[in-house]
Short mmCIF file of C-alpha atoms and ligand atoms in Angstrom, two decimals:
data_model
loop_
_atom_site.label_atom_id
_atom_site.label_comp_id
_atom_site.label_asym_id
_atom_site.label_seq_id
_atom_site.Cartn_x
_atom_site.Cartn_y
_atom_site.Cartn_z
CA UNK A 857 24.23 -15.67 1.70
CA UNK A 858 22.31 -13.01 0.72
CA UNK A 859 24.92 -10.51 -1.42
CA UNK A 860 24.71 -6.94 0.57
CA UNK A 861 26.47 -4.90 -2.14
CA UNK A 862 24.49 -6.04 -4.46
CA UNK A 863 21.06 -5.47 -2.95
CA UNK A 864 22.18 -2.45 -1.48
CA UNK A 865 23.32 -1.35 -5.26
CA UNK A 866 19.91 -2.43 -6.61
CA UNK A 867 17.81 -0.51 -4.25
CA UNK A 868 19.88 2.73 -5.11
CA UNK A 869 19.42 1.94 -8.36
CA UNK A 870 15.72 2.05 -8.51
CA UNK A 871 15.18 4.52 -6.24
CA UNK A 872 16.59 6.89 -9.08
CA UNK A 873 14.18 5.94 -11.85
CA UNK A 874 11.38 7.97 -11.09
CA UNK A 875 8.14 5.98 -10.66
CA UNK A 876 5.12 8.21 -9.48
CA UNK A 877 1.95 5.99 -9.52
CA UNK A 878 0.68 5.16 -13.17
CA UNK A 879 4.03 6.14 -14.54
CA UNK A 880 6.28 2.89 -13.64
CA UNK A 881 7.40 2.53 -17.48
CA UNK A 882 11.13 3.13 -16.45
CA UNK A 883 11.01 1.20 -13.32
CA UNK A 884 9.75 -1.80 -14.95
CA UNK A 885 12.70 -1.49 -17.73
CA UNK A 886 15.24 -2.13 -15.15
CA UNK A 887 13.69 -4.94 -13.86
CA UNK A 888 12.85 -5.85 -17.05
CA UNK A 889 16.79 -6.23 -17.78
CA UNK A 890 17.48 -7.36 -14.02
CA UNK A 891 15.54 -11.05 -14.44
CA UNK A 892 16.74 -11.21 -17.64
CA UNK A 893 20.10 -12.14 -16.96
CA UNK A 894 18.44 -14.95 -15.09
CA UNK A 895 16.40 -16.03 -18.29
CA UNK A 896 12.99 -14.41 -16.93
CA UNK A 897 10.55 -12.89 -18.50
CA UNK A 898 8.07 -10.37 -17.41
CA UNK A 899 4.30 -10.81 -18.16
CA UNK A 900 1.66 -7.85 -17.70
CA UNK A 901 -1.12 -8.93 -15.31
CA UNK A 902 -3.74 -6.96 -15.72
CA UNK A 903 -3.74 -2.80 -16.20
CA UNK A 904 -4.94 0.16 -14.42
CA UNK A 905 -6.99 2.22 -16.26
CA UNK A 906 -4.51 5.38 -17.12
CA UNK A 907 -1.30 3.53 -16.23
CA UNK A 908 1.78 3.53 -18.75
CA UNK A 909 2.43 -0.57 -17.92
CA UNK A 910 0.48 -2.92 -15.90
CA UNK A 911 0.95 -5.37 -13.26
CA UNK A 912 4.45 -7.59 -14.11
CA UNK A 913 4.98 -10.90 -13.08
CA UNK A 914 6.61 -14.14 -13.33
CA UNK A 915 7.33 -17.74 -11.95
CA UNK A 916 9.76 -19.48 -10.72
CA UNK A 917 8.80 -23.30 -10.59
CA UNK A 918 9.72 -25.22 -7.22
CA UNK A 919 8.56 -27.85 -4.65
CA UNK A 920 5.92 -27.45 -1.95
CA UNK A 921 3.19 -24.74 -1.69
CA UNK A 922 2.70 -22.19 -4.00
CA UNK A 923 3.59 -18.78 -2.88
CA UNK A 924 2.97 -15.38 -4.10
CA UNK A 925 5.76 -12.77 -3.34
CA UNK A 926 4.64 -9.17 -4.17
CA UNK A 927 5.91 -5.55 -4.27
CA UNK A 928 4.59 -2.68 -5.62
CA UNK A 929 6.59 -0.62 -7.76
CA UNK A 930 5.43 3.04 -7.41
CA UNK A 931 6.06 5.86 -5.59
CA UNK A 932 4.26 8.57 -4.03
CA UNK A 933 4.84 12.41 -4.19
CA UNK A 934 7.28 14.72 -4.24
CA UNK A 935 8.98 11.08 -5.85
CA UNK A 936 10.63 12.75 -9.52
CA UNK A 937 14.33 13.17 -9.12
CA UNK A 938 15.50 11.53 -5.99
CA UNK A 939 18.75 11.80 -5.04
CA UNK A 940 19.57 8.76 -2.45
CA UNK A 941 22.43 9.97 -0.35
CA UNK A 942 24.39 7.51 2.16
CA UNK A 943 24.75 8.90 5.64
CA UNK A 944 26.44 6.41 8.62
CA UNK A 945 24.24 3.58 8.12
CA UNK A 946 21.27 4.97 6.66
CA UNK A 947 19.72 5.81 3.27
CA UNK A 948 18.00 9.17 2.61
CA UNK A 949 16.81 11.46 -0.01
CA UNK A 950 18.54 14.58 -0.55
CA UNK A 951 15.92 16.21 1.79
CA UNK A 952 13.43 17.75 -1.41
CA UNK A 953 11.70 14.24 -2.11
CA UNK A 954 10.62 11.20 -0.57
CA UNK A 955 13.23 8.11 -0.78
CA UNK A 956 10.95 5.55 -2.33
CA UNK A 957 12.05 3.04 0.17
CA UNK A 958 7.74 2.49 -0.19
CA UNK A 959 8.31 0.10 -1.94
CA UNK A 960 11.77 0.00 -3.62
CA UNK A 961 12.97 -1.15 -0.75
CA UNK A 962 10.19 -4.57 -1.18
CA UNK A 963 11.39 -4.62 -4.77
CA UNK A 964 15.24 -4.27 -4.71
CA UNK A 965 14.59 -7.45 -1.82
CA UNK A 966 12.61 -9.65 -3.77
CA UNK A 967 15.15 -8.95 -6.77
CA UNK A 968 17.95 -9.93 -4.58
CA UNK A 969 16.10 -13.13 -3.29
CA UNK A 970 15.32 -14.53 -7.11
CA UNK A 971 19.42 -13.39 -8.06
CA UNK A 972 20.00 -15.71 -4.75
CA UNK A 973 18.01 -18.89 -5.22
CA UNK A 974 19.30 -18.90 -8.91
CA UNK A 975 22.86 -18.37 -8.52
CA UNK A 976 23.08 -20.49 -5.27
CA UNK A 977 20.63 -23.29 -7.05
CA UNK A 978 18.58 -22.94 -3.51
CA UNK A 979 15.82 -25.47 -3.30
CA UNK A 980 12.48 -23.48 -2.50
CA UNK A 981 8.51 -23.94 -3.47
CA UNK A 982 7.21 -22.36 -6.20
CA UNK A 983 7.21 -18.72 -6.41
CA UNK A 984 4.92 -16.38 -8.11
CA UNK A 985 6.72 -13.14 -8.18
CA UNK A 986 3.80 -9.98 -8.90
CA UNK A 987 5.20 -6.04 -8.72
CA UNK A 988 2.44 -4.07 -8.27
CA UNK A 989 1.85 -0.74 -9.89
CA UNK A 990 -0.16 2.32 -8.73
CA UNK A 991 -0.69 0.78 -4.82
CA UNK A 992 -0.36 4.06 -3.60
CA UNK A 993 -3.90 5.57 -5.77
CA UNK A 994 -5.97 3.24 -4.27
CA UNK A 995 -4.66 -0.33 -4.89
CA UNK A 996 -6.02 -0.03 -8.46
CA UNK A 997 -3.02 -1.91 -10.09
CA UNK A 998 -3.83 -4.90 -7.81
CA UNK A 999 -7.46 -4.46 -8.27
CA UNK A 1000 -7.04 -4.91 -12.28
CA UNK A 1001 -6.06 -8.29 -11.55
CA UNK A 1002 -8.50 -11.24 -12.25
CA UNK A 1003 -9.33 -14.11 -9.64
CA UNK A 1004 -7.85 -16.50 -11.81
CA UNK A 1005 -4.87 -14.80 -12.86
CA UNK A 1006 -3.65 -15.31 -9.30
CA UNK A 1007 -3.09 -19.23 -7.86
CA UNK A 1008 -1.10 -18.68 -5.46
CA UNK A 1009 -1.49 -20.91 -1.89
CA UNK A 1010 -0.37 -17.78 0.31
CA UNK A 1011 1.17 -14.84 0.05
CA UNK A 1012 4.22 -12.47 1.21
CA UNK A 1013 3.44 -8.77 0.48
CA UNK A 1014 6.49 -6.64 1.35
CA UNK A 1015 5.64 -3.52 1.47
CA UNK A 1016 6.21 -2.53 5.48
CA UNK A 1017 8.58 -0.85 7.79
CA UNK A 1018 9.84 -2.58 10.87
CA UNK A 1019 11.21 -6.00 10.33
CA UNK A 1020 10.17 -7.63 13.37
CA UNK A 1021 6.24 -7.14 12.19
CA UNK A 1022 4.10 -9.32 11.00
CA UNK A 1023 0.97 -7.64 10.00
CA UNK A 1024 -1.85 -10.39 9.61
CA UNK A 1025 -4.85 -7.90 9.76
CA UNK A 1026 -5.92 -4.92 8.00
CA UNK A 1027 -9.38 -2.67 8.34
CA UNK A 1028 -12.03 -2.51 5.74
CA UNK A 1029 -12.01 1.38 4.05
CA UNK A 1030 -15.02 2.92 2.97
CA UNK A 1031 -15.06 6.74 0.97
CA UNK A 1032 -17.46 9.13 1.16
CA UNK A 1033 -18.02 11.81 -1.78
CA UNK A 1034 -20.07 14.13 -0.45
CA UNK A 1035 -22.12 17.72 -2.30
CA UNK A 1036 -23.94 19.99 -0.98
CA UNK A 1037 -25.92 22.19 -2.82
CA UNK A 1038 -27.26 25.34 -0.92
CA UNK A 1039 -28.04 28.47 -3.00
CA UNK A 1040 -26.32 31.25 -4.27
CA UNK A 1041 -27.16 35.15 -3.31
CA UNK A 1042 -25.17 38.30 -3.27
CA UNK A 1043 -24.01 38.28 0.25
CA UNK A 1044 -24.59 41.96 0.70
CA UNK A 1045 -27.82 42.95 -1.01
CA UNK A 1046 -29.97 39.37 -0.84
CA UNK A 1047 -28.35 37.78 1.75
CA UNK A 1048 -31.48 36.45 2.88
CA UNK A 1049 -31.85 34.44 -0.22
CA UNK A 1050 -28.97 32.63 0.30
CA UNK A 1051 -28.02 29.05 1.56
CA UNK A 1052 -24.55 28.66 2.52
CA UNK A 1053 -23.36 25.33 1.27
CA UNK A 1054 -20.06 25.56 3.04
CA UNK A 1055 -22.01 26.15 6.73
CA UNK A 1056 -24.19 23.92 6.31
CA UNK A 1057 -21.21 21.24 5.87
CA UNK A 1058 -19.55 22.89 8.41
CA UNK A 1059 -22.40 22.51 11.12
CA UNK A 1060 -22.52 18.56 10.22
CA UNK A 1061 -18.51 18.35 10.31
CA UNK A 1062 -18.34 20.17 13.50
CA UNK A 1063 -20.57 17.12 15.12
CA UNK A 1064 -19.32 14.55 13.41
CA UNK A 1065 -16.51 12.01 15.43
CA UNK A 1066 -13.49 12.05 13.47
CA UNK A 1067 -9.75 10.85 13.98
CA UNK A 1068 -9.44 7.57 16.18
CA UNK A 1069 -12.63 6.65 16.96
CA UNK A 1070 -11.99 3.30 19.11
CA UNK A 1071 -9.13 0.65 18.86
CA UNK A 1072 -10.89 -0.85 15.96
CA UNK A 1073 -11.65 2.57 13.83
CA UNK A 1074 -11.01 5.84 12.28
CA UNK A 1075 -12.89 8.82 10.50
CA UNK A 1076 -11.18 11.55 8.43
CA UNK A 1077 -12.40 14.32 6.31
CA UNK A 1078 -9.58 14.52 4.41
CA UNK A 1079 -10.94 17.09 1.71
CA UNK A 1080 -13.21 20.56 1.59
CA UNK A 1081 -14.09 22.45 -1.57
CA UNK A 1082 -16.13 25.18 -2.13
CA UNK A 1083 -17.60 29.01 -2.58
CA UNK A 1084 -16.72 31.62 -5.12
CA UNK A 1085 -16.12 34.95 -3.74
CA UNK A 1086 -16.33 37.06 -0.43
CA UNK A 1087 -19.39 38.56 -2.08
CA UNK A 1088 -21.51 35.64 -3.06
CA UNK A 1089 -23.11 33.03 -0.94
CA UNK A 1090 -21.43 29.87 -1.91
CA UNK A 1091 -23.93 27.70 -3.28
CA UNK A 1092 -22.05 24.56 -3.76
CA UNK A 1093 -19.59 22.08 -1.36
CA UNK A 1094 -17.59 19.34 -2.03
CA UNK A 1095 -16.35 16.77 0.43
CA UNK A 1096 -13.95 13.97 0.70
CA UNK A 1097 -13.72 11.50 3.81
CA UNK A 1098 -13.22 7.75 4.91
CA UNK A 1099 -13.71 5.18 7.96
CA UNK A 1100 -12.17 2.17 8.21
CA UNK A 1101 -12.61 -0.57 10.66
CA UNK A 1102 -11.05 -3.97 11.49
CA UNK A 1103 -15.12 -4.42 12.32
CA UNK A 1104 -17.76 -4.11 10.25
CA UNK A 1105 -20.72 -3.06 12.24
CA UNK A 1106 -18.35 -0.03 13.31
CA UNK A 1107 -17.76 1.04 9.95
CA UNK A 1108 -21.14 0.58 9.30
CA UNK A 1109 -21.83 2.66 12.13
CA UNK A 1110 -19.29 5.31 11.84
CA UNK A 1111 -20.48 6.16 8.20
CA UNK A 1112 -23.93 6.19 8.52
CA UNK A 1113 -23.13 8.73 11.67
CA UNK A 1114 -20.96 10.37 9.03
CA UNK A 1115 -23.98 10.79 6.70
CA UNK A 1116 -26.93 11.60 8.94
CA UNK A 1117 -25.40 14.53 9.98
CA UNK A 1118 -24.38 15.86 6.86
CA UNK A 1119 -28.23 14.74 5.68
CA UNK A 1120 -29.74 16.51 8.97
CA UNK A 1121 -27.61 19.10 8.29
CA UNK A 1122 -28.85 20.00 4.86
CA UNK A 1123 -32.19 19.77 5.46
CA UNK A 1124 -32.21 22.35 8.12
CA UNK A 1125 -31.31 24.63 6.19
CA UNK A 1126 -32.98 23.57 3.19
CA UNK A 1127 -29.77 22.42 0.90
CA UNK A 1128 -29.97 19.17 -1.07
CA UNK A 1129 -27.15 16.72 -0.02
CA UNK A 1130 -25.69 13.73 -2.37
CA UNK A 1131 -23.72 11.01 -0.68
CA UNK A 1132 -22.00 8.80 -2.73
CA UNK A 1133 -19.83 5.86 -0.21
CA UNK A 1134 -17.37 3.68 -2.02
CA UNK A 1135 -15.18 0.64 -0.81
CA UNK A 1136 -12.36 0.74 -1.43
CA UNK A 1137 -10.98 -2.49 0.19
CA UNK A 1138 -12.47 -5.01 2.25
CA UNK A 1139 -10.30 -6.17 5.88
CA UNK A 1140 -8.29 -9.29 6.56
CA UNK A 1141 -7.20 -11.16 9.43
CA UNK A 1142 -5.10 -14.42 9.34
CA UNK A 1143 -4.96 -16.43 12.46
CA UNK A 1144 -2.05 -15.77 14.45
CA UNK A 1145 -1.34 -19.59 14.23
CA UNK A 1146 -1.46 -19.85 10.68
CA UNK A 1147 1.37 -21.75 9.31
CA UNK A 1148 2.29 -18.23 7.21
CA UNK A 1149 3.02 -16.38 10.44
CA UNK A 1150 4.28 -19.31 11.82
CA UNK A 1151 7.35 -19.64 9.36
CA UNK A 1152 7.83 -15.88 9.19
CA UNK A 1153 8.40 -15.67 13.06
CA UNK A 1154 10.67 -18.38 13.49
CA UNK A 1155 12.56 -17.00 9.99
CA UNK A 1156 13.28 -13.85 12.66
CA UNK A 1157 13.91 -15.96 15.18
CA UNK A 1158 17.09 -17.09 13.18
CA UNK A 1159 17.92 -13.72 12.86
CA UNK A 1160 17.70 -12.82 16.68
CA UNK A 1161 14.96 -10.47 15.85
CA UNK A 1162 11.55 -11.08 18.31
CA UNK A 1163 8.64 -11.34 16.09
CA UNK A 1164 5.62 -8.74 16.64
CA UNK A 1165 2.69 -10.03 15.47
CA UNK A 1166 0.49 -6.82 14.27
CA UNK A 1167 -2.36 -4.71 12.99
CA UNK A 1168 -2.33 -2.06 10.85
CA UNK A 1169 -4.67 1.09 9.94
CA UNK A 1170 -3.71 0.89 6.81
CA UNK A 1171 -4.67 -0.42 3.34
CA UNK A 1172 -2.56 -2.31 0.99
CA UNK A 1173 -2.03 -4.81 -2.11
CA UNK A 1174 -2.83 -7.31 0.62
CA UNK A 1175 -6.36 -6.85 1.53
CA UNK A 1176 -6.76 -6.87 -2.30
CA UNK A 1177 -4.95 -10.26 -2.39
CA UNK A 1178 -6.60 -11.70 0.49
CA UNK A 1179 -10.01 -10.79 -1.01
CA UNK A 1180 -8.84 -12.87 -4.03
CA UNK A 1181 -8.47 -16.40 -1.59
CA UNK A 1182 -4.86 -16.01 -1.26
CA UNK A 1183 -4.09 -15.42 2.72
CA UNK A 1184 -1.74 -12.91 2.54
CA UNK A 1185 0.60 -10.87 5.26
CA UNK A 1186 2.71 -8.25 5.25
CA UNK A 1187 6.48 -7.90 5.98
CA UNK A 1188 8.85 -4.91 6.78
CA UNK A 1189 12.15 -4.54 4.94
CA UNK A 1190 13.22 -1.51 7.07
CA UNK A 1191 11.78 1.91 5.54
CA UNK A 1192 10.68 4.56 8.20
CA UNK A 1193 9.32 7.70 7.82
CA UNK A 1194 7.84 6.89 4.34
CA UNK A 1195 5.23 9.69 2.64
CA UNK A 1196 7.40 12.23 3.98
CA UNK A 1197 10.75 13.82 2.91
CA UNK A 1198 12.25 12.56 6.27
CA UNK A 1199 11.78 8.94 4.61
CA UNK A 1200 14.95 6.74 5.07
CA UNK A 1201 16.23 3.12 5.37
CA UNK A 1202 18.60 1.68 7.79
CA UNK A 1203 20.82 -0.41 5.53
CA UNK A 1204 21.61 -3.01 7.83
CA UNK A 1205 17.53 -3.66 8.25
CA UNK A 1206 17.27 -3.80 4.16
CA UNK A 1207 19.62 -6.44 4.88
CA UNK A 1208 18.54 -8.47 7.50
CA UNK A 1209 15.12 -7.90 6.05
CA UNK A 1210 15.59 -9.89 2.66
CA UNK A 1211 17.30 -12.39 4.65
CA UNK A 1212 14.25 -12.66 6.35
CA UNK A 1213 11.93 -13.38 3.46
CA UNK A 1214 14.63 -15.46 2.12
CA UNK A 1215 14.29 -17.75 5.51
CA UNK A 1216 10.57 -17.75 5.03
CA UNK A 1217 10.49 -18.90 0.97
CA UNK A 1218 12.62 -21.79 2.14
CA UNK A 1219 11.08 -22.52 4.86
CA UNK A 1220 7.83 -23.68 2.83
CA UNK A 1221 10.37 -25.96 0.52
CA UNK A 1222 8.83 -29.58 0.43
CA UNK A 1223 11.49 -31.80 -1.41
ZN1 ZN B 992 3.81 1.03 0.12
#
């Protein structure tokens, strides 16, 4: 049913218009033009701050529960310029850039899905069709959306790799922005006058538990910035990091570990420490016996794929949509690889991806 060529075409097609977060303004053109041969129109739901467009959706109206189908439309880095190549069965990039099959991949599918239902005059529930911008900075395009801009009874966030997953859980993220502020000396004549900033981060960082820290969590300092010259005791440190946890009291635990030492730390040697810790999402789980997961596995069950039902360590529109009452789950429709140049998507997976999602929509049709 679904139209290969066509899909295939479309996610070509997009992966070409260069769409780095916050600058989506030619990405959204195309689909702009794509829904309007099928007489719809694109609102803006909600802006991020900095961002050339904002948030686009629209409806389709249907029968049964109402469900939210979302992509997001940027890119990452190196993204400008790709040059999608086809090699045996597989997508790439020319080898310079990324492919963008996070998320063009989620967007060329649900393009293909609303071409399908229209032109085949498929019964399904109604469908509230979001594309996401700047997922990849933080989720702030899906953050700029209000509570009651969204209505939606569940959701389908495509925005995976492997189409046999169902992610239905996703840890909470916490940042830490960290300065120290030691004092400065000439590192050959007053030496003694000094406090070095960057050892006294150092010390704490050298203590601290980082990487996987159990099933459930992870620590990273992800970002170290400091000092002047050989010659001068650097006075000043800046540090990025997170945790995340599927549990709570562990990322509790894990960043108050992360900040003692850096506190202990300072005050040993007589620095002044700020610690500033920002969420940036909260977690999600849905039951593995919700009806959402439900539909999706038997949906690959039709397809002969065997359903994985999954975590994840990462963040995405989801947990944002989740937090806003709408249960929410993620899907794969086949990129691998993705944030690196090595990103690429077997066609065939694109393909029996959508179909997927298609299986699912129609699944929740109530005549
Ligand atoms: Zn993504």
């Amino acid at each position: 049913m679904i139209n290969k060529r066509r899909l295939i075409k479309t996610f070509i097609d997009l992966v070409k218009l260069d769409s780095l977060s916050l600058r989506e303004q030619k990405a959204a053109e195309y689909l702009r033009k794509y829904l309007k041969r099928y007489h719809l129109r694109l609102r803006e739901l909600g802006r991020p701050p900095g961002g050339e467009i904002g948030n686009l959706a629209c409806h389709l109206p249907g029968r049964g529960p109402r469900l939210l189908l979302n992509a997001h439309i940027d890119t990452v880095s190196p993204g400008k310029g790709i040059r999608p190549t086809k090699r045996g069965r597989y997508i790439r990039s020319d080898g310079t850039t990324i492919l963008g099959a996070d998320n063009k991949a989620g967007v060329a599918a649900i393009l293909e899905i609303i071409a399908i239902l229209i032109e085949k005059n498929i019964p399904h529930p109604p469908l509230d069709i979001l594309f996401t911008v700047a997922e990849e900075i933080g989720l702030i395009g899906a953050k700029a959306i209000s509570q009651d801009e969204l209505k939606a009874d569940y959701g389908l966030v495509l925005d995976g790799g492997d189409i046999n997953k169902i992610i239905n859980q996703a840890p909470t993220q916490d940042n830490l922005f960290v300065t120290i502020v030691g004092k400065a000396a000439h590192a050959g004549i007053h030496p003694e006058e000094g406090i070095n900033a960057i050892k006294v981060a150092s010390a704490a960082i050298a203590k601290m538990k980082l990487g996987r820290i159990d099933q459930e969590t992870t620590a990273n300092i992800g970002l170290i910035r400091g000092g002047k010259a050989t010659n001068i005791i650097p006075e000043e440190v800046e540090l990025k990091g997170e945790a995340r946890s599927h549990n709570l009291i562990k990322l509790k635990k894990q960043v108050a570990q992360m900040k003692n030492l850096l506190q202990a730390s300072s005050r040993q040697a007589g620095a002044k420490c700020r610690i500033q810790v920002e969420r940036m999402y909260n977690s999600f789980r849905i039951e593995p016996e919700h009806q959402l997961v439900a539909r999706v596995a038997k949906a690959m069950r039709q397809e002969n794929i065997k359903p994985q039902i999954t975590k994840t360590g990462g963040g995405s529109d989801a947990n944002i949509f989740n937090e806003l009452g709408i249960p929410s789950i993620i899907l794969g429709v086949g990129a691998d690889h993705v944030h690196t140049k090595k990103e690429q998507i077997l066609m065939s997976d694109l393909v029996a991806g959508t179909k997927i999602v298609l299986a699912t929509i129609r699944g929740f049709y109530r005549g």
